[in-house]
Amino acid sequence: PECSNMAEYIESLQRLAEQFGRLQGIGKKTAMRMAFSVIEMDEADAAEFASAILEAKEKIHECPICGNLTDTEICYVCDDETRDRSVICVVEDVKAVMSIEKVRGFRGVYHVLHGVISPVNGITPEKIRFRELIERAGQEGVKEVIIATNPTPDGEVTAMYISKYLKPLGITVTRLAY
């Protein structure tokens, strides 16, 4: 039989590509290119690559205050005493925090939901960091919550749900489609 794809016959290479393919947004071709890149590394670079993955898994965790990722006790935003804690920007995920921080215009703090309410997918408010947001918003000094979820149907449902619970607290709720 003619060998159309040699890589599929090399079990270890195929397994490595499958693992890369499990990463969000990585298709089969990209996964195979990544696998070949690792195979082409010298032993020291491959060991450093593997070490970086294991170190990240071991040290990175959610900030107990806002849900952002950190490798310290609390994230750099929550640790920054110059931040305006009266304004909380609610985002779906950590990638949104990174995008907003890149432009360096926002000086408040964040709350990462780690998802959105999605009845179709069985994601209820209990499965995201909703309760923690309401607790934070109820603390003395919070004046405004900016809801910066994506303008998808699930993002809009999440924004409306959050607004419903925040408005009775006397907090200004601003909607920013992100």
PDB file of C-alpha atoms in Angstrom:
ATOM      1  CA  PRO A   1       0.000   0.000   0.000  1.00  0.00           C
ATOM      2  CA  GLU A   2       1.118   3.522  -0.790  1.00  0.00           C
ATOM      3  CA  CYS A   3       2.038   5.580   2.283  1.00  0.00           C
ATOM      4  CA  SER A   4       0.079   8.846   1.944  1.00  0.00           C
ATOM      5  CA  ASN A   5       0.904  10.087   5.414  1.00  0.00           C
ATOM      6  CA  MET A   6       4.009   8.634   6.993  1.00  0.00           C
ATOM      7  CA  ALA A   7       3.287  10.352  10.316  1.00  0.00           C
ATOM      8  CA  GLU A   8       0.182   8.265  10.972  1.00  0.00           C
ATOM      9  CA  TYR A   9       2.392   5.148  11.087  1.00  0.00           C
ATOM     10  CA  ILE A  10       4.705   6.559  13.759  1.00  0.00           C
ATOM     11  CA  GLU A  11       2.746   5.897  16.927  1.00  0.00           C
ATOM     12  CA  SER A  12       4.644   8.273  19.260  1.00  0.00           C
ATOM     13  CA  LEU A  13       4.442  11.141  16.765  1.00  0.00           C
ATOM     14  CA  GLN A  14       0.743  10.500  16.251  1.00  0.00           C
ATOM     15  CA  ARG A  15       0.148  10.470  20.022  1.00  0.00           C
ATOM     16  CA  LEU A  16       2.023  13.771  20.415  1.00  0.00           C
ATOM     17  CA  ALA A  17      -0.005  15.340  17.589  1.00  0.00           C
ATOM     18  CA  GLU A  18      -3.228  14.075  19.178  1.00  0.00           C
ATOM     19  CA  GLN A  19      -2.271  15.757  22.452  1.00  0.00           C
ATOM     20  CA  PHE A  20      -1.619  19.074  20.681  1.00  0.00           C
ATOM     21  CA  GLY A  21      -4.909  18.597  18.833  1.00  0.00           C
ATOM     22  CA  ARG A  22      -6.729  18.528  22.176  1.00  0.00           C
ATOM     23  CA  LEU A  23      -5.760  22.168  22.692  1.00  0.00           C
ATOM     24  CA  GLN A  24      -8.528  24.649  21.932  1.00  0.00           C
ATOM     25  CA  GLY A  25      -8.271  26.108  18.431  1.00  0.00           C
ATOM     26  CA  ILE A  26      -5.627  23.647  17.190  1.00  0.00           C
ATOM     27  CA  GLY A  27      -6.610  21.675  14.104  1.00  0.00           C
ATOM     28  CA  LYS A  28      -5.055  18.423  12.886  1.00  0.00           C
ATOM     29  CA  LYS A  29      -2.545  20.038  10.521  1.00  0.00           C
ATOM     30  CA  THR A  30      -1.355  22.552  13.104  1.00  0.00           C
ATOM     31  CA  ALA A  31      -1.149  19.806  15.731  1.00  0.00           C
ATOM     32  CA  MET A  32       1.044  17.733  13.435  1.00  0.00           C
ATOM     33  CA  ARG A  33       3.300  20.750  12.698  1.00  0.00           C
ATOM     34  CA  MET A  34       3.650  21.350  16.430  1.00  0.00           C
ATOM     35  CA  ALA A  35       4.490  17.684  17.010  1.00  0.00           C
ATOM     36  CA  PHE A  36       7.189  17.815  14.331  1.00  0.00           C
ATOM     37  CA  SER A  37       8.575  21.002  15.931  1.00  0.00           C
ATOM     38  CA  VAL A  38       8.960  19.192  19.234  1.00  0.00           C
ATOM     39  CA  ILE A  39      10.565  16.165  17.557  1.00  0.00           C
ATOM     40  CA  GLU A  40      13.047  18.469  15.799  1.00  0.00           C
ATOM     41  CA  MET A  41      14.112  20.100  19.091  1.00  0.00           C
ATOM     42  CA  ASP A  42      17.347  18.967  20.632  1.00  0.00           C
ATOM     43  CA  GLU A  43      17.041  16.992  23.882  1.00  0.00           C
ATOM     44  CA  ALA A  44      17.729  20.004  26.154  1.00  0.00           C
ATOM     45  CA  ASP A  45      15.126  22.196  24.442  1.00  0.00           C
ATOM     46  CA  ALA A  46      12.531  19.410  24.541  1.00  0.00           C
ATOM     47  CA  ALA A  47      13.209  18.901  28.250  1.00  0.00           C
ATOM     48  CA  GLU A  48      12.855  22.649  28.888  1.00  0.00           C
ATOM     49  CA  PHE A  49       9.588  22.685  26.912  1.00  0.00           C
ATOM     50  CA  ALA A  50       8.199  19.783  28.960  1.00  0.00           C
ATOM     51  CA  SER A  51       9.437  21.398  32.173  1.00  0.00           C
ATOM     52  CA  ALA A  52       7.684  24.683  31.318  1.00  0.00           C
ATOM     53  CA  ILE A  53       4.394  22.838  30.792  1.00  0.00           C
ATOM     54  CA  LEU A  54       4.668  20.982  34.099  1.00  0.00           C
ATOM     55  CA  GLU A  55       5.738  24.120  35.983  1.00  0.00           C
ATOM     56  CA  ALA A  56       2.782  26.084  34.584  1.00  0.00           C
ATOM     57  CA  LYS A  57       0.373  23.309  35.591  1.00  0.00           C
ATOM     58  CA  GLU A  58       1.878  23.162  39.065  1.00  0.00           C
ATOM     59  CA  LYS A  59       2.135  26.894  39.835  1.00  0.00           C
ATOM     60  CA  ILE A  60      -0.631  28.697  37.943  1.00  0.00           C
ATOM     61  CA  HIS A  61      -3.975  28.940  39.700  1.00  0.00           C
ATOM     62  CA  GLU A  62      -6.984  31.219  39.883  1.00  0.00           C
ATOM     63  CA  CYS A  63      -6.661  34.366  41.969  1.00  0.00           C
ATOM     64  CA  PRO A  64      -8.913  33.792  44.995  1.00  0.00           C
ATOM     65  CA  ILE A  65     -10.246  37.355  44.700  1.00  0.00           C
ATOM     66  CA  CYS A  66     -11.038  37.886  41.020  1.00  0.00           C
ATOM     67  CA  GLY A  67     -10.495  34.559  39.247  1.00  0.00           C
ATOM     68  CA  ASN A  68      -7.656  35.834  37.027  1.00  0.00           C
ATOM     69  CA  LEU A  69      -4.715  33.473  36.549  1.00  0.00           C
ATOM     70  CA  THR A  70      -1.622  33.938  38.688  1.00  0.00           C
ATOM     71  CA  ASP A  71       1.451  32.151  39.956  1.00  0.00           C
ATOM     72  CA  THR A  72       1.540  34.224  43.140  1.00  0.00           C
ATOM     73  CA  GLU A  73      -0.907  34.306  46.051  1.00  0.00           C
ATOM     74  CA  ILE A  74      -3.110  36.914  44.351  1.00  0.00           C
ATOM     75  CA  CYS A  75      -2.876  38.249  40.799  1.00  0.00           C
ATOM     76  CA  TYR A  76      -0.987  41.389  39.809  1.00  0.00           C
ATOM     77  CA  VAL A  77      -4.231  43.373  39.380  1.00  0.00           C
ATOM     78  CA  CYS A  78      -5.590  42.551  42.841  1.00  0.00           C
ATOM     79  CA  ASP A  79      -2.134  43.167  44.314  1.00  0.00           C
ATOM     80  CA  ASP A  80      -1.890  46.666  42.751  1.00  0.00           C
ATOM     81  CA  GLU A  81      -2.922  49.147  45.435  1.00  0.00           C
ATOM     82  CA  THR A  82      -3.300  51.940  42.862  1.00  0.00           C
ATOM     83  CA  ARG A  83      -6.287  50.186  41.240  1.00  0.00           C
ATOM     84  CA  ASP A  84      -9.754  51.664  41.737  1.00  0.00           C
ATOM     85  CA  ARG A  85     -11.598  48.963  43.669  1.00  0.00           C
ATOM     86  CA  SER A  86     -14.892  50.813  43.349  1.00  0.00           C
ATOM     87  CA  VAL A  87     -15.108  49.682  39.702  1.00  0.00           C
ATOM     88  CA  ILE A  88     -15.268  45.986  38.779  1.00  0.00           C
ATOM     89  CA  CYS A  89     -15.115  44.862  35.155  1.00  0.00           C
ATOM     90  CA  VAL A  90     -16.813  41.493  34.671  1.00  0.00           C
ATOM     91  CA  VAL A  91     -15.389  39.343  31.867  1.00  0.00           C
ATOM     92  CA  GLU A  92     -16.004  35.810  30.619  1.00  0.00           C
ATOM     93  CA  ASP A  93     -12.427  34.581  30.680  1.00  0.00           C
ATOM     94  CA  VAL A  94      -8.806  35.394  31.436  1.00  0.00           C
ATOM     95  CA  LYS A  95      -8.086  36.145  27.766  1.00  0.00           C
ATOM     96  CA  ALA A  96     -10.431  39.142  28.033  1.00  0.00           C
ATOM     97  CA  VAL A  97      -8.458  40.475  31.024  1.00  0.00           C
ATOM     98  CA  MET A  98      -5.257  40.187  29.007  1.00  0.00           C
ATOM     99  CA  SER A  99      -6.824  42.022  26.044  1.00  0.00           C
ATOM    100  CA  ILE A 100      -8.142  44.874  28.186  1.00  0.00           C
ATOM    101  CA  GLU A 101      -4.864  45.168  30.100  1.00  0.00           C
ATOM    102  CA  LYS A 102      -2.939  45.386  26.825  1.00  0.00           C
ATOM    103  CA  VAL A 103      -4.455  48.806  26.082  1.00  0.00           C
ATOM    104  CA  ARG A 104      -3.702  49.966  29.643  1.00  0.00           C
ATOM    105  CA  GLY A 105      -6.750  52.206  29.877  1.00  0.00           C
ATOM    106  CA  PHE A 106      -8.742  50.468  32.606  1.00  0.00           C
ATOM    107  CA  ARG A 107      -7.626  51.130  36.184  1.00  0.00           C
ATOM    108  CA  GLY A 108     -10.339  49.254  38.061  1.00  0.00           C
ATOM    109  CA  VAL A 109     -10.334  45.582  39.036  1.00  0.00           C
ATOM    110  CA  TYR A 110     -11.752  42.503  37.336  1.00  0.00           C
ATOM    111  CA  HIS A 111     -14.025  39.606  38.010  1.00  0.00           C
ATOM    112  CA  VAL A 112     -13.545  36.584  35.744  1.00  0.00           C
ATOM    113  CA  LEU A 113     -16.674  34.465  35.404  1.00  0.00           C
ATOM    114  CA  HIS A 114     -14.923  31.534  33.683  1.00  0.00           C
ATOM    115  CA  GLY A 115     -17.857  31.105  31.329  1.00  0.00           C
ATOM    116  CA  VAL A 116     -21.319  32.436  30.595  1.00  0.00           C
ATOM    117  CA  ILE A 117     -24.807  31.260  31.392  1.00  0.00           C
ATOM    118  CA  SER A 118     -25.887  28.909  28.607  1.00  0.00           C
ATOM    119  CA  PRO A 119     -29.132  27.031  29.241  1.00  0.00           C
ATOM    120  CA  VAL A 120     -28.692  25.058  25.988  1.00  0.00           C
ATOM    121  CA  ASN A 121     -25.323  23.749  27.221  1.00  0.00           C
ATOM    122  CA  GLY A 122     -26.492  23.243  30.799  1.00  0.00           C
ATOM    123  CA  ILE A 123     -24.363  26.097  32.188  1.00  0.00           C
ATOM    124  CA  THR A 124     -26.260  27.712  35.034  1.00  0.00           C
ATOM    125  CA  PRO A 125     -25.179  30.615  37.276  1.00  0.00           C
ATOM    126  CA  GLU A 126     -23.937  28.023  39.798  1.00  0.00           C
ATOM    127  CA  LYS A 127     -21.373  26.772  37.253  1.00  0.00           C
ATOM    128  CA  ILE A 128     -19.700  30.167  36.767  1.00  0.00           C
ATOM    129  CA  ARG A 129     -18.309  32.605  39.341  1.00  0.00           C
ATOM    130  CA  PHE A 130     -21.645  34.455  39.730  1.00  0.00           C
ATOM    131  CA  ARG A 131     -22.101  34.063  43.498  1.00  0.00           C
ATOM    132  CA  GLU A 132     -18.561  35.371  44.114  1.00  0.00           C
ATOM    133  CA  LEU A 133     -19.350  38.441  41.976  1.00  0.00           C
ATOM    134  CA  ILE A 134     -22.482  39.277  43.942  1.00  0.00           C
ATOM    135  CA  GLU A 135     -20.532  38.919  47.202  1.00  0.00           C
ATOM    136  CA  ARG A 136     -17.739  41.214  45.940  1.00  0.00           C
ATOM    137  CA  ALA A 137     -20.191  43.775  44.559  1.00  0.00           C
ATOM    138  CA  GLY A 138     -22.008  43.877  47.892  1.00  0.00           C
ATOM    139  CA  GLN A 139     -18.831  44.899  49.691  1.00  0.00           C
ATOM    140  CA  GLU A 140     -18.523  48.473  50.851  1.00  0.00           C
ATOM    141  CA  GLY A 141     -17.063  50.804  48.264  1.00  0.00           C
ATOM    142  CA  VAL A 142     -18.124  49.125  45.004  1.00  0.00           C
ATOM    143  CA  LYS A 143     -19.920  51.804  42.978  1.00  0.00           C
ATOM    144  CA  GLU A 144     -19.907  50.466  39.420  1.00  0.00           C
ATOM    145  CA  VAL A 145     -19.820  47.089  37.710  1.00  0.00           C
ATOM    146  CA  ILE A 146     -18.995  47.040  34.020  1.00  0.00           C
ATOM    147  CA  ILE A 147     -20.282  43.876  32.367  1.00  0.00           C
ATOM    148  CA  ALA A 148     -17.961  43.150  29.437  1.00  0.00           C
ATOM    149  CA  THR A 149     -19.255  39.834  28.154  1.00  0.00           C
ATOM    150  CA  ASN A 150     -19.318  39.005  24.448  1.00  0.00           C
ATOM    151  CA  PRO A 151     -22.418  40.192  22.554  1.00  0.00           C
ATOM    152  CA  THR A 152     -23.494  36.596  21.847  1.00  0.00           C
ATOM    153  CA  PRO A 153     -26.924  35.395  23.004  1.00  0.00           C
ATOM    154  CA  ASP A 154     -25.295  33.656  26.013  1.00  0.00           C
ATOM    155  CA  GLY A 155     -23.213  36.753  26.794  1.00  0.00           C
ATOM    156  CA  GLU A 156     -26.339  38.916  26.696  1.00  0.00           C
ATOM    157  CA  VAL A 157     -28.304  36.514  28.914  1.00  0.00           C
ATOM    158  CA  THR A 158     -25.406  36.536  31.392  1.00  0.00           C
ATOM    159  CA  ALA A 159     -25.252  40.353  31.365  1.00  0.00           C
ATOM    160  CA  MET A 160     -29.002  40.666  31.975  1.00  0.00           C
ATOM    161  CA  TYR A 161     -28.896  38.091  34.769  1.00  0.00           C
ATOM    162  CA  ILE A 162     -26.009  39.863  36.519  1.00  0.00           C
ATOM    163  CA  SER A 163     -27.734  43.270  36.129  1.00  0.00           C
ATOM    164  CA  LYS A 164     -30.910  41.895  37.699  1.00  0.00           C
ATOM    165  CA  TYR A 165     -29.010  41.026  40.891  1.00  0.00           C
ATOM    166  CA  LEU A 166     -26.743  44.080  41.045  1.00  0.00           C
ATOM    167  CA  LYS A 167     -29.232  46.918  40.518  1.00  0.00           C
ATOM    168  CA  PRO A 168     -31.040  46.358  43.848  1.00  0.00           C
ATOM    169  CA  LEU A 169     -27.649  46.836  45.569  1.00  0.00           C
ATOM    170  CA  GLY A 170     -27.584  50.456  44.354  1.00  0.00           C
ATOM    171  CA  ILE A 171     -24.605  49.802  42.078  1.00  0.00           C
ATOM    172  CA  THR A 172     -24.310  51.425  38.662  1.00  0.00           C
ATOM    173  CA  VAL A 173     -24.307  48.664  36.060  1.00  0.00           C
ATOM    174  CA  THR A 174     -22.726  49.480  32.703  1.00  0.00           C
ATOM    175  CA  ARG A 175     -22.929  47.147  29.724  1.00  0.00           C
ATOM    176  CA  LEU A 176     -19.889  46.993  27.474  1.00  0.00           C
ATOM    177  CA  ALA A 177     -20.146  44.481  24.645  1.00  0.00           C
ATOM    178  CA  TYR A 178     -16.645  43.146  24.358  1.00  0.00           C
TER     179      TYR A 178
END
